[in-house]
PDB file of C-alpha atoms in Angstrom:
ATOM      1  CA  UNK A   1     102.703-160.482  16.380  1.00 64.00           C
ATOM      2  CA  UNK A   2     104.835-161.882  19.219  1.00 82.00           C
ATOM      3  CA  UNK A   3     104.868-165.393  19.482  1.00 94.00           C
ATOM      4  CA  UNK A   4     104.338-167.828  22.207  1.00 97.00           C
ATOM      5  CA  UNK A   5     106.536-167.179  25.239  1.00 97.00           C
ATOM      6  CA  UNK A   6     107.434-169.373  28.034  1.00 98.00           C
ATOM      7  CA  UNK A   7     109.503-168.775  31.283  1.00 98.00           C
ATOM      8  CA  UNK A   8     111.955-169.894  32.570  1.00 98.00           C
ATOM      9  CA  UNK A   9     113.804-171.146  29.652  1.00 97.00           C
ATOM     10  CA  UNK A  10     115.620-173.528  32.020  1.00 97.00           C
ATOM     11  CA  UNK A  11     114.879-174.691  35.507  1.00 97.00           C
ATOM     12  CA  UNK A  12     117.065-176.865  37.718  1.00 97.00           C
ATOM     13  CA  UNK A  13     115.703-178.095  40.959  1.00 97.00           C
ATOM     14  CA  UNK A  14     116.195-180.876  43.568  1.00 97.00           C
ATOM     15  CA  UNK A  15     113.653-183.769  43.846  1.00 97.00           C
ATOM     16  CA  UNK A  16     110.673-182.954  46.072  1.00 97.00           C
ATOM     17  CA  UNK A  17     110.800-179.306  45.245  1.00 97.00           C
ATOM     18  CA  UNK A  18     107.973-177.140  43.569  1.00 97.00           C
ATOM     19  CA  UNK A  19     108.535-175.793  40.068  1.00 98.00           C
ATOM     20  CA  UNK A  20     105.950-173.606  38.161  1.00 98.00           C
ATOM     21  CA  UNK A  21     106.301-173.050  34.577  1.00 98.00           C
ATOM     22  CA  UNK A  22     104.395-170.085  32.677  1.00 98.00           C
ATOM     23  CA  UNK A  23     103.132-169.753  29.161  1.00 98.00           C
ATOM     24  CA  UNK A  24     102.101-166.604  27.452  1.00 97.00           C
ATOM     25  CA  UNK A  25     100.039-167.627  24.253  1.00 96.00           C
ATOM     26  CA  UNK A  26      99.797-165.361  21.256  1.00 94.00           C
ATOM     27  CA  UNK A  27      96.989-162.651  22.220  1.00 92.00           C
ATOM     28  CA  UNK A  28      93.693-163.589  21.047  1.00 89.00           C
ATOM     29  CA  UNK A  29      94.171-167.260  21.043  1.00 90.00           C
ATOM     30  CA  UNK A  30      91.532-169.152  22.741  1.00 89.00           C
ATOM     31  CA  UNK A  31      93.238-172.581  22.744  1.00 91.00           C
ATOM     32  CA  UNK A  32      96.243-173.247  24.894  1.00 94.00           C
ATOM     33  CA  UNK A  33      97.990-176.664  24.901  1.00 95.00           C
ATOM     34  CA  UNK A  34     100.957-178.259  27.093  1.00 97.00           C
ATOM     35  CA  UNK A  35     103.230-180.768  25.749  1.00 97.00           C
ATOM     36  CA  UNK A  36     106.480-182.347  26.893  1.00 97.00           C
ATOM     37  CA  UNK A  37     109.262-184.412  25.904  1.00 96.00           C
ATOM     38  CA  UNK A  38     110.974-186.496  28.641  1.00 93.00           C
ATOM     39  CA  UNK A  39     114.188-188.585  28.500  1.00 81.00           C
ATOM     40  CA  UNK A  40     114.602-188.164  24.680  1.00 80.00           C
ATOM     41  CA  UNK A  41     111.245-189.941  23.967  1.00 91.00           C
ATOM     42  CA  UNK A  42     108.421-188.594  21.799  1.00 94.00           C
ATOM     43  CA  UNK A  43     106.727-185.230  22.451  1.00 96.00           C
ATOM     44  CA  UNK A  44     103.370-186.194  24.476  1.00 96.00           C
ATOM     45  CA  UNK A  45     100.384-184.287  24.884  1.00 95.00           C
ATOM     46  CA  UNK A  46      99.470-183.179  28.627  1.00 97.00           C
ATOM     47  CA  UNK A  47      96.148-180.909  28.361  1.00 95.00           C
ATOM     48  CA  UNK A  48      94.337-178.419  26.386  1.00 93.00           C
ATOM     49  CA  UNK A  49      92.558-175.172  27.484  1.00 92.00           C
ATOM     50  CA  UNK A  50      89.685-173.505  25.617  1.00 90.00           C
ATOM     51  CA  UNK A  51      89.836-169.903  27.459  1.00 91.00           C
ATOM     52  CA  UNK A  52      89.862-170.842  31.013  1.00 93.00           C
ATOM     53  CA  UNK A  53      88.251-174.200  30.820  1.00 92.00           C
ATOM     54  CA  UNK A  54      90.313-177.500  30.685  1.00 92.00           C
ATOM     55  CA  UNK A  55      88.979-179.079  27.385  1.00 89.00           C
ATOM     56  CA  UNK A  56      91.011-182.227  27.624  1.00 90.00           C
ATOM     57  CA  UNK A  57      93.419-183.202  30.338  1.00 93.00           C
ATOM     58  CA  UNK A  58      93.837-186.849  29.292  1.00 92.00           C
ATOM     59  CA  UNK A  59      97.749-186.462  29.239  1.00 94.00           C
ATOM     60  CA  UNK A  60      98.473-185.306  32.516  1.00 95.00           C
ATOM     61  CA  UNK A  61     100.776-187.906  33.991  1.00 92.00           C
ATOM     62  CA  UNK A  62      99.395-187.630  37.856  1.00 91.00           C
ATOM     63  CA  UNK A  63      98.382-185.514  40.275  1.00 93.00           C
ATOM     64  CA  UNK A  64     101.599-183.926  41.006  1.00 96.00           C
ATOM     65  CA  UNK A  65     100.898-181.824  37.693  1.00 97.00           C
ATOM     66  CA  UNK A  66      98.457-178.666  38.246  1.00 97.00           C
ATOM     67  CA  UNK A  67      97.498-176.649  35.282  1.00 97.00           C
ATOM     68  CA  UNK A  68      95.675-173.463  35.464  1.00 97.00           C
ATOM     69  CA  UNK A  69      94.750-170.317  33.006  1.00 96.00           C
ATOM     70  CA  UNK A  70      93.132-167.787  35.249  1.00 85.00           C
ATOM     71  CA  UNK A  71      91.241-165.430  32.954  1.00 88.00           C
ATOM     72  CA  UNK A  72      91.748-167.330  29.916  1.00 84.00           C
ATOM     73  CA  UNK A  73      95.088-165.438  29.138  1.00 93.00           C
ATOM     74  CA  UNK A  74      98.478-167.124  30.497  1.00 96.00           C
ATOM     75  CA  UNK A  75      98.778-170.481  31.905  1.00 98.00           C
ATOM     76  CA  UNK A  76     100.771-172.073  34.691  1.00 98.00           C
ATOM     77  CA  UNK A  77     101.887-175.558  35.043  1.00 98.00           C
ATOM     78  CA  UNK A  78     103.030-176.478  38.555  1.00 98.00           C
ATOM     79  CA  UNK A  79     104.913-179.714  39.233  1.00 97.00           C
ATOM     80  CA  UNK A  80     104.607-180.608  42.853  1.00 96.00           C
ATOM     81  CA  UNK A  81     106.434-182.392  44.170  1.00 96.00           C
ATOM     82  CA  UNK A  82     108.935-182.836  41.404  1.00 97.00           C
ATOM     83  CA  UNK A  83     110.324-186.323  40.516  1.00 96.00           C
ATOM     84  CA  UNK A  84     113.451-187.184  38.573  1.00 96.00           C
ATOM     85  CA  UNK A  85     111.230-188.607  35.768  1.00 95.00           C
ATOM     86  CA  UNK A  86     109.864-185.235  35.450  1.00 96.00           C
ATOM     87  CA  UNK A  87     112.926-183.972  33.727  1.00 97.00           C
ATOM     88  CA  UNK A  88     112.487-182.829  30.214  1.00 96.00           C
ATOM     89  CA  UNK A  89     111.381-180.012  27.858  1.00 97.00           C
ATOM     90  CA  UNK A  90     107.764-178.610  28.299  1.00 98.00           C
ATOM     91  CA  UNK A  91     106.190-177.076  25.462  1.00 98.00           C
ATOM     92  CA  UNK A  92     103.376-174.684  25.235  1.00 97.00           C
ATOM     93  CA  UNK A  93     101.282-174.108  22.285  1.00 96.00           C
ATOM     94  CA  UNK A  94      98.342-171.912  21.117  1.00 93.00           C
ATOM     95  CA  UNK A  95      95.755-171.691  18.414  1.00 90.00           C
ATOM     96  CA  UNK A  96      93.173-169.171  17.516  1.00 84.00           C
ATOM     97  CA  UNK A  97      90.025-171.341  17.837  1.00 72.00           C
ATOM     98  CA  UNK A  98      87.405-172.908  15.592  1.00 64.00           C
ATOM     99  CA  UNK A  99      88.544-173.551  11.921  1.00 60.00           C
ATOM    100  CA  UNK A 100      92.141-172.455  12.557  1.00 58.00           C
ATOM    101  CA  UNK A 101      94.225-175.565  12.531  1.00 71.00           C
ATOM    102  CA  UNK A 102      97.690-174.195  13.347  1.00 87.00           C
ATOM    103  CA  UNK A 103      99.305-174.675  16.874  1.00 91.00           C
ATOM    104  CA  UNK A 104     101.951-172.156  17.353  1.00 94.00           C
ATOM    105  CA  UNK A 105     104.570-173.417  19.824  1.00 97.00           C
ATOM    106  CA  UNK A 106     106.755-171.630  22.227  1.00 97.00           C
ATOM    107  CA  UNK A 107     110.585-172.369  22.689  1.00 97.00           C
ATOM    108  CA  UNK A 108     109.885-174.628  25.581  1.00 97.00           C
ATOM    109  CA  UNK A 109     110.991-174.819  29.227  1.00 98.00           C
ATOM    110  CA  UNK A 110     113.901-177.347  29.870  1.00 97.00           C
ATOM    111  CA  UNK A 111     113.536-178.679  33.420  1.00 97.00           C
ATOM    112  CA  UNK A 112     115.997-180.785  35.184  1.00 97.00           C
ATOM    113  CA  UNK A 113     115.357-182.703  38.274  1.00 97.00           C
ATOM    114  CA  UNK A 114     118.246-183.611  40.510  1.00 96.00           C
TER     115      UNK A 114
ATOM    116  CA  UNK B   1      94.083-190.602  16.179  1.00 60.00           C
ATOM    117  CA  UNK B   2      95.327-192.654  13.103  1.00 62.00           C
ATOM    118  CA  UNK B   3      98.949-193.787  13.513  1.00 88.00           C
ATOM    119  CA  UNK B   4     101.692-192.573  11.105  1.00 95.00           C
ATOM    120  CA  UNK B   5     104.692-194.328   9.944  1.00 96.00           C
ATOM    121  CA  UNK B   6     107.768-192.470   8.577  1.00 97.00           C
ATOM    122  CA  UNK B   7     111.329-193.246   7.677  1.00 97.00           C
ATOM    123  CA  UNK B   8     113.596-192.571  10.469  1.00 97.00           C
ATOM    124  CA  UNK B   9     115.999-190.340   8.564  1.00 97.00           C
ATOM    125  CA  UNK B  10     116.678-189.073   5.163  1.00 97.00           C
ATOM    126  CA  UNK B  11     119.443-187.176   3.579  1.00 97.00           C
ATOM    127  CA  UNK B  12     118.768-184.414   0.785  1.00 97.00           C
ATOM    128  CA  UNK B  13     121.493-182.231  -1.154  1.00 97.00           C
ATOM    129  CA  UNK B  14     121.099-178.662  -0.742  1.00 97.00           C
ATOM    130  CA  UNK B  15     118.865-176.843  -3.441  1.00 96.00           C
ATOM    131  CA  UNK B  16     117.135-180.021  -4.359  1.00 97.00           C
ATOM    132  CA  UNK B  17     113.593-181.145  -3.553  1.00 97.00           C
ATOM    133  CA  UNK B  18     113.034-183.247  -0.389  1.00 98.00           C
ATOM    134  CA  UNK B  19     110.525-185.442  -0.675  1.00 98.00           C
ATOM    135  CA  UNK B  20     109.395-186.885   2.729  1.00 98.00           C
ATOM    136  CA  UNK B  21     106.695-189.824   2.775  1.00 98.00           C
ATOM    137  CA  UNK B  22     104.229-190.693   5.441  1.00 98.00           C
ATOM    138  CA  UNK B  23     101.715-193.541   5.720  1.00 97.00           C
ATOM    139  CA  UNK B  24      98.599-193.333   7.512  1.00 96.00           C
ATOM    140  CA  UNK B  25      96.582-196.288   6.339  1.00 94.00           C
ATOM    141  CA  UNK B  26      94.215-196.153   9.353  1.00 92.00           C
ATOM    142  CA  UNK B  27      93.119-192.555   8.836  1.00 93.00           C
ATOM    143  CA  UNK B  28      89.427-191.847   9.142  1.00 88.00           C
ATOM    144  CA  UNK B  29      87.296-189.732   6.963  1.00 86.00           C
ATOM    145  CA  UNK B  30      87.367-186.562   9.298  1.00 83.00           C
ATOM    146  CA  UNK B  31      90.987-186.619  10.122  1.00 88.00           C
ATOM    147  CA  UNK B  32      93.324-184.316   8.492  1.00 90.00           C
ATOM    148  CA  UNK B  33      97.277-184.834   7.737  1.00 93.00           C
ATOM    149  CA  UNK B  34      99.308-182.013   9.487  1.00 93.00           C
ATOM    150  CA  UNK B  35     103.227-181.749   9.090  1.00 96.00           C
ATOM    151  CA  UNK B  36     105.345-180.096  11.734  1.00 97.00           C
ATOM    152  CA  UNK B  37     108.924-179.759  12.036  1.00 98.00           C
ATOM    153  CA  UNK B  38     111.362-179.285  14.924  1.00 97.00           C
ATOM    154  CA  UNK B  39     114.695-177.521  14.439  1.00 95.00           C
ATOM    155  CA  UNK B  40     117.464-178.398  16.972  1.00 88.00           C
ATOM    156  CA  UNK B  41     116.250-177.651  20.394  1.00 83.00           C
ATOM    157  CA  UNK B  42     113.354-175.204  19.145  1.00 93.00           C
ATOM    158  CA  UNK B  43     109.655-175.684  19.618  1.00 96.00           C
ATOM    159  CA  UNK B  44     107.776-177.567  16.879  1.00 97.00           C
ATOM    160  CA  UNK B  45     106.847-175.408  13.803  1.00 97.00           C
ATOM    161  CA  UNK B  46     103.815-175.752  11.547  1.00 95.00           C
ATOM    162  CA  UNK B  47     104.366-176.524   8.147  1.00 96.00           C
ATOM    163  CA  UNK B  48     101.084-177.293   6.390  1.00 95.00           C
ATOM    164  CA  UNK B  49      97.976-179.471   6.418  1.00 92.00           C
ATOM    165  CA  UNK B  50      95.427-181.021   4.243  1.00 92.00           C
ATOM    166  CA  UNK B  51      92.221-183.350   4.195  1.00 91.00           C
ATOM    167  CA  UNK B  52      92.380-184.722   0.715  1.00 91.00           C
ATOM    168  CA  UNK B  53      93.303-182.202  -1.957  1.00 87.00           C
ATOM    169  CA  UNK B  54      96.795-181.310  -2.522  1.00 93.00           C
ATOM    170  CA  UNK B  55      98.026-178.238  -0.744  1.00 95.00           C
ATOM    171  CA  UNK B  56     100.795-175.570  -1.279  1.00 96.00           C
ATOM    172  CA  UNK B  57     102.173-172.926   0.778  1.00 95.00           C
ATOM    173  CA  UNK B  58     105.134-170.773   0.898  1.00 95.00           C
ATOM    174  CA  UNK B  59     107.187-173.417   2.884  1.00 94.00           C
ATOM    175  CA  UNK B  60     106.039-176.817   1.203  1.00 97.00           C
ATOM    176  CA  UNK B  61     103.578-178.694  -0.984  1.00 98.00           C
ATOM    177  CA  UNK B  62     101.721-181.663   0.489  1.00 98.00           C
ATOM    178  CA  UNK B  63     100.615-184.563  -1.846  1.00 97.00           C
ATOM    179  CA  UNK B  64      97.822-186.818  -0.492  1.00 96.00           C
ATOM    180  CA  UNK B  65      97.048-190.107  -2.323  1.00 96.00           C
ATOM    181  CA  UNK B  66      93.558-190.619  -3.668  1.00 94.00           C
ATOM    182  CA  UNK B  67      92.824-193.300  -1.070  1.00 94.00           C
ATOM    183  CA  UNK B  68      94.401-190.889   1.591  1.00 95.00           C
ATOM    184  CA  UNK B  69      96.467-193.580   3.158  1.00 95.00           C
ATOM    185  CA  UNK B  70      99.690-191.954   2.577  1.00 97.00           C
ATOM    186  CA  UNK B  71     101.031-188.467   1.803  1.00 97.00           C
ATOM    187  CA  UNK B  72     104.348-186.785   0.928  1.00 98.00           C
ATOM    188  CA  UNK B  73     105.643-183.483   1.962  1.00 98.00           C
ATOM    189  CA  UNK B  74     107.855-181.632  -0.547  1.00 98.00           C
ATOM    190  CA  UNK B  75     110.270-178.915   0.302  1.00 97.00           C
ATOM    191  CA  UNK B  76     111.056-177.733  -3.285  1.00 96.00           C
ATOM    192  CA  UNK B  77     114.306-176.360  -2.749  1.00 94.00           C
ATOM    193  CA  UNK B  78     116.054-177.510   0.272  1.00 96.00           C
ATOM    194  CA  UNK B  79     118.355-175.276   2.245  1.00 97.00           C
ATOM    195  CA  UNK B  80     120.613-176.046   5.281  1.00 97.00           C
ATOM    196  CA  UNK B  81     118.074-174.386   7.337  1.00 95.00           C
ATOM    197  CA  UNK B  82     115.666-176.980   6.632  1.00 97.00           C
ATOM    198  CA  UNK B  83     117.605-179.726   8.651  1.00 98.00           C
ATOM    199  CA  UNK B  84     115.257-180.809  11.245  1.00 98.00           C
ATOM    200  CA  UNK B  85     112.909-183.699  12.501  1.00 97.00           C
ATOM    201  CA  UNK B  86     109.785-183.790  10.468  1.00 98.00           C
ATOM    202  CA  UNK B  87     106.509-184.935  12.104  1.00 97.00           C
ATOM    203  CA  UNK B  88     103.677-186.220  10.039  1.00 97.00           C
ATOM    204  CA  UNK B  89     100.421-186.117  12.362  1.00 95.00           C
ATOM    205  CA  UNK B  90      96.969-187.221  11.787  1.00 92.00           C
ATOM    206  CA  UNK B  91      94.244-185.661  13.870  1.00 87.00           C
ATOM    207  CA  UNK B  92      90.793-184.191  13.906  1.00 80.00           C
ATOM    208  CA  UNK B  93      89.995-180.376  13.131  1.00 72.00           C
ATOM    209  CA  UNK B  94      89.595-178.001  16.042  1.00 63.00           C
ATOM    210  CA  UNK B  95      85.531-178.226  15.581  1.00 61.00           C
ATOM    211  CA  UNK B  96      85.802-181.927  16.778  1.00 59.00           C
ATOM    212  CA  UNK B  97      87.211-180.935  20.038  1.00 59.00           C
ATOM    213  CA  UNK B  98      90.030-183.421  20.047  1.00 61.00           C
ATOM    214  CA  UNK B  99      92.718-181.746  18.003  1.00 77.00           C
ATOM    215  CA  UNK B 100      95.631-182.562  20.308  1.00 87.00           C
ATOM    216  CA  UNK B 101      98.643-183.314  18.213  1.00 91.00           C
ATOM    217  CA  UNK B 102     100.282-187.011  18.713  1.00 91.00           C
ATOM    218  CA  UNK B 103     103.802-186.736  17.653  1.00 94.00           C
ATOM    219  CA  UNK B 104     105.663-189.982  16.695  1.00 92.00           C
ATOM    220  CA  UNK B 105     109.273-190.208  16.005  1.00 93.00           C
ATOM    221  CA  UNK B 106     109.357-188.388  12.898  1.00 96.00           C
ATOM    222  CA  UNK B 107     111.980-188.304   9.878  1.00 98.00           C
ATOM    223  CA  UNK B 108     115.231-186.744  10.747  1.00 97.00           C
ATOM    224  CA  UNK B 109     116.104-184.726   7.486  1.00 98.00           C
ATOM    225  CA  UNK B 110     119.618-183.594   6.940  1.00 98.00           C
ATOM    226  CA  UNK B 111     120.338-181.253   4.136  1.00 97.00           C
ATOM    227  CA  UNK B 112     123.753-181.995   2.664  1.00 97.00           C
ATOM    228  CA  UNK B 113     125.943-178.922   1.293  1.00 95.00           C
TER     229      UNK B 113
END
């Protein structure tokens, strides 16, 4: 089966601009997660969707970040306006659902804000 | 989620068994132990998980102590491709609705030719 895909692989934008990251989970996976690693720090959880509903968004840093998962398929993470400290690698992961424990991660999107 | 403690780095000779320890003394009864790894610049990769029994799959074995306060991930025959950062994570299973992964600093395992 195809893995989790993320687009773009790299994005370079200027401070104040808007960027939208996309994640396509593995087909049939109800759970979708966003994580990020900034400035060489630890990978941090951002939020968790179950189908189209936000199950847990406790890790979202502030209201400049907006995540959506319309129709319960792919998800987008928009950063508006981007700040320098948003630079890092954004990972998406998916898992099938109840009793399936493994999260499958995508390759990540490297975001650079200048 | 319970906090975990891992050594920052380890070396292992190619072909030998790599034993990566993890302490999780505050683990609760419902929390599982998961291991993931991140090979350079790739997304994290699931390795194995367990609750209290030892587990084995095609990638590794997981040994959990009887009191569940520590565990060891064993890669039986390490290859150069096993060079990565290994993360020990303690978290709840999906049906608790709080299965987010909390990554620490992990152990950087280097396989020596």
